[in-house]
Short mmCIF file of C-alpha atoms in Angstrom, two decimals:
data_model
loop_
_atom_site.label_atom_id
_atom_site.label_comp_id
_atom_site.label_asym_id
_atom_site.label_seq_id
_atom_site.Cartn_x
_atom_site.Cartn_y
_atom_site.Cartn_z
CA UNK U 1 33.46 -95.42 -2.50
CA UNK U 2 32.33 -98.86 -3.54
CA UNK U 3 28.70 -97.10 -4.02
CA UNK U 4 30.12 -94.04 -5.64
CA UNK U 5 31.16 -96.53 -7.97
CA UNK U 6 28.13 -98.36 -8.71
CA UNK U 7 26.54 -95.22 -9.00
CA UNK U 8 28.89 -93.76 -11.33
CA UNK U 9 28.35 -97.55 -13.95
CA UNK U 10 24.45 -97.10 -13.67
CA UNK U 11 24.60 -93.84 -14.84
CA UNK U 12 26.78 -93.90 -17.63
CA UNK U 13 25.15 -97.60 -18.87
CA UNK U 14 22.09 -95.32 -19.62
CA UNK U 15 24.31 -92.52 -21.93
CA UNK U 16 22.65 -93.63 -25.03
CA UNK U 17 25.18 -93.04 -28.18
CA UNK U 18 23.34 -90.70 -30.36
CA UNK U 19 21.80 -92.74 -33.42
CA UNK U 20 22.74 -89.84 -36.64
CA UNK U 21 25.56 -87.28 -35.84
CA UNK U 22 26.08 -84.04 -37.91
CA UNK U 23 29.02 -81.44 -37.76
CA UNK U 24 30.05 -78.94 -39.67
CA UNK U 25 31.97 -75.18 -39.70
CA UNK U 26 29.49 -73.01 -40.94
CA UNK U 27 31.14 -69.86 -42.24
CA UNK U 28 31.06 -66.53 -41.43
CA UNK U 29 29.91 -64.61 -44.56
CA UNK U 30 27.79 -60.94 -45.35
CA UNK U 31 24.63 -60.79 -47.31
CA UNK U 32 24.78 -57.13 -49.30
CA UNK U 33 21.51 -56.05 -50.78
CA UNK U 34 21.67 -54.72 -54.15
CA UNK U 35 18.18 -54.97 -55.83
CA UNK U 36 15.67 -58.36 -55.20
CA UNK U 37 18.47 -60.92 -54.48
CA UNK U 38 21.88 -60.51 -51.93
CA UNK U 39 24.90 -60.97 -53.00
CA UNK U 40 26.74 -63.03 -50.88
CA UNK U 41 30.31 -63.61 -49.74
CA UNK U 42 32.64 -65.55 -47.58
CA UNK U 43 34.57 -63.41 -44.77
CA UNK U 44 37.82 -64.72 -42.75
CA UNK U 45 36.33 -64.88 -39.11
CA UNK U 46 36.62 -68.27 -37.22
CA UNK U 47 33.56 -70.30 -38.46
CA UNK U 48 30.73 -71.45 -35.98
CA UNK U 49 31.03 -75.32 -35.15
CA UNK U 50 27.25 -76.63 -35.27
CA UNK U 51 26.67 -80.46 -34.12
CA UNK U 52 23.09 -81.75 -34.53
CA UNK U 53 22.49 -85.09 -32.55
CA UNK U 54 19.29 -87.54 -32.64
CA UNK U 55 19.06 -89.45 -30.36
CA UNK U 56 16.15 -93.09 -29.63
CA UNK U 57 15.33 -95.28 -26.28
CA UNK U 58 12.40 -97.43 -27.25
CA UNK U 59 9.51 -94.71 -28.70
CA UNK U 60 11.05 -91.42 -26.98
CA UNK U 61 13.12 -89.51 -29.20
CA UNK U 62 14.96 -86.18 -28.86
CA UNK U 63 17.38 -84.14 -31.61
CA UNK U 64 19.64 -81.83 -29.27
CA UNK U 65 21.16 -77.95 -32.06
CA UNK U 66 24.61 -77.26 -30.32
CA UNK U 67 26.37 -73.95 -31.44
CA UNK U 68 29.97 -72.98 -30.84
CA UNK U 69 32.66 -71.21 -31.78
CA UNK U 70 32.89 -68.03 -34.07
CA UNK U 71 32.36 -64.52 -33.34
CA UNK U 72 30.22 -63.49 -30.62
CA UNK U 73 26.81 -63.80 -32.17
CA UNK U 74 23.13 -64.37 -30.89
CA UNK U 75 20.13 -65.42 -33.14
CA UNK U 76 17.52 -68.08 -33.61
CA UNK U 77 17.75 -71.75 -33.17
CA UNK U 78 15.41 -74.71 -34.62
CA UNK U 79 13.83 -77.97 -34.68
CA UNK U 80 11.15 -79.95 -35.99
CA UNK U 81 11.42 -83.72 -35.88
CA UNK U 82 8.91 -85.46 -38.17
CA UNK U 83 7.67 -89.06 -38.11
CA UNK U 84 8.06 -91.79 -40.44
CA UNK U 85 3.95 -90.14 -41.76
CA UNK U 86 5.54 -86.55 -42.52
CA UNK U 87 3.64 -85.32 -39.05
CA UNK U 88 5.71 -83.29 -36.65
CA UNK U 89 6.74 -84.55 -33.60
CA UNK U 90 8.23 -82.10 -31.63
CA UNK U 91 9.27 -78.61 -32.36
CA UNK U 92 11.43 -76.19 -30.78
CA UNK U 93 12.15 -72.77 -31.60
CA UNK U 94 14.87 -70.57 -29.30
CA UNK U 95 17.60 -67.67 -29.17
CA UNK U 96 20.87 -68.61 -28.63
CA UNK U 97 24.30 -66.42 -28.26
CA UNK U 98 27.33 -67.76 -28.95
CA UNK U 99 31.24 -66.05 -28.33
CA UNK U 100 33.76 -66.38 -25.60
CA UNK U 101 33.01 -69.93 -24.42
CA UNK U 102 29.56 -69.49 -24.54
CA UNK U 103 27.06 -72.16 -26.65
CA UNK U 104 23.97 -72.48 -27.83
CA UNK U 105 21.74 -75.18 -27.31
CA UNK U 106 18.46 -76.22 -28.43
CA UNK U 107 16.72 -79.22 -28.03
CA UNK U 108 13.13 -80.99 -29.17
CA UNK U 109 11.38 -84.50 -27.56
CA UNK U 110 8.86 -85.85 -28.47
CA UNK U 111 7.44 -89.98 -28.37
CA UNK U 112 7.26 -91.35 -31.78
CA UNK U 113 7.19 -95.74 -33.66
CA UNK U 114 9.22 -95.62 -36.67
CA UNK U 115 11.99 -93.92 -38.50
CA UNK U 116 12.31 -89.80 -37.93
CA UNK U 117 14.30 -87.30 -39.52
CA UNK U 118 15.08 -84.04 -37.43
CA UNK U 119 15.14 -80.46 -39.86
CA UNK U 120 17.48 -78.26 -37.80
CA UNK U 121 18.57 -74.44 -38.05
CA UNK U 122 20.21 -71.84 -37.11
CA UNK U 123 21.11 -68.01 -37.83
CA UNK U 124 23.06 -66.52 -35.60
CA UNK U 125 25.02 -62.53 -36.01
CA UNK U 126 26.94 -60.40 -34.89
CA UNK U 127 26.20 -57.54 -35.81
CA UNK U 128 22.71 -55.59 -33.86
CA UNK U 129 19.49 -55.98 -36.41
CA UNK U 130 18.86 -53.11 -38.17
CA UNK U 131 15.69 -52.91 -40.47
CA UNK U 132 17.54 -50.28 -43.06
CA UNK U 133 20.39 -51.72 -43.32
CA UNK U 134 21.89 -52.95 -46.91
CA UNK U 135 24.36 -55.49 -45.28
CA UNK U 136 25.03 -58.05 -42.09
CA UNK U 137 27.61 -60.46 -41.55
CA UNK U 138 25.78 -63.94 -40.32
CA UNK U 139 26.24 -67.82 -40.06
CA UNK U 140 23.20 -69.71 -41.22
CA UNK U 141 22.76 -73.08 -41.55
CA UNK U 142 20.26 -75.46 -42.01
CA UNK U 143 20.28 -79.51 -42.72
CA UNK U 144 18.19 -82.12 -42.02
CA UNK U 145 19.52 -85.27 -39.87
CA UNK U 146 17.91 -88.49 -39.97
CA UNK U 147 17.93 -91.88 -38.70
CA UNK U 148 19.47 -95.09 -41.01
CA UNK U 149 16.67 -96.67 -41.25
CA UNK U 150 14.67 -93.69 -42.98
#
């Protein structure tokens, strides 16, 4: 039993807090195409919760993007880690699905010295894709999360 407690203590000490964190609630929007640009309106629905965390341990770094809640939806997620000179250190792109207790998750990891930024994007829709559609409901959000030094 003492061994289990020691093992748990070692594992917990290895967990590091994020160096930067961002959370936001993204409303469901209706995009209606009329002419060349869409008209956008916010719909009354449960918002999507988006969480972005940036971790660093020496030169090792990672960013985690998580989307949960909202209506059952699917679509694309993206993360790009940018080094101090503007170079891409790591990229991750994937499809995600949320709803019914399920969260969409994406992770990008790389190595570099100096402060970094994570660019992130979430584009999830409860509606099936139809090329000829003149309107679509969607959760759309993007942003940039940087270490404090940058």
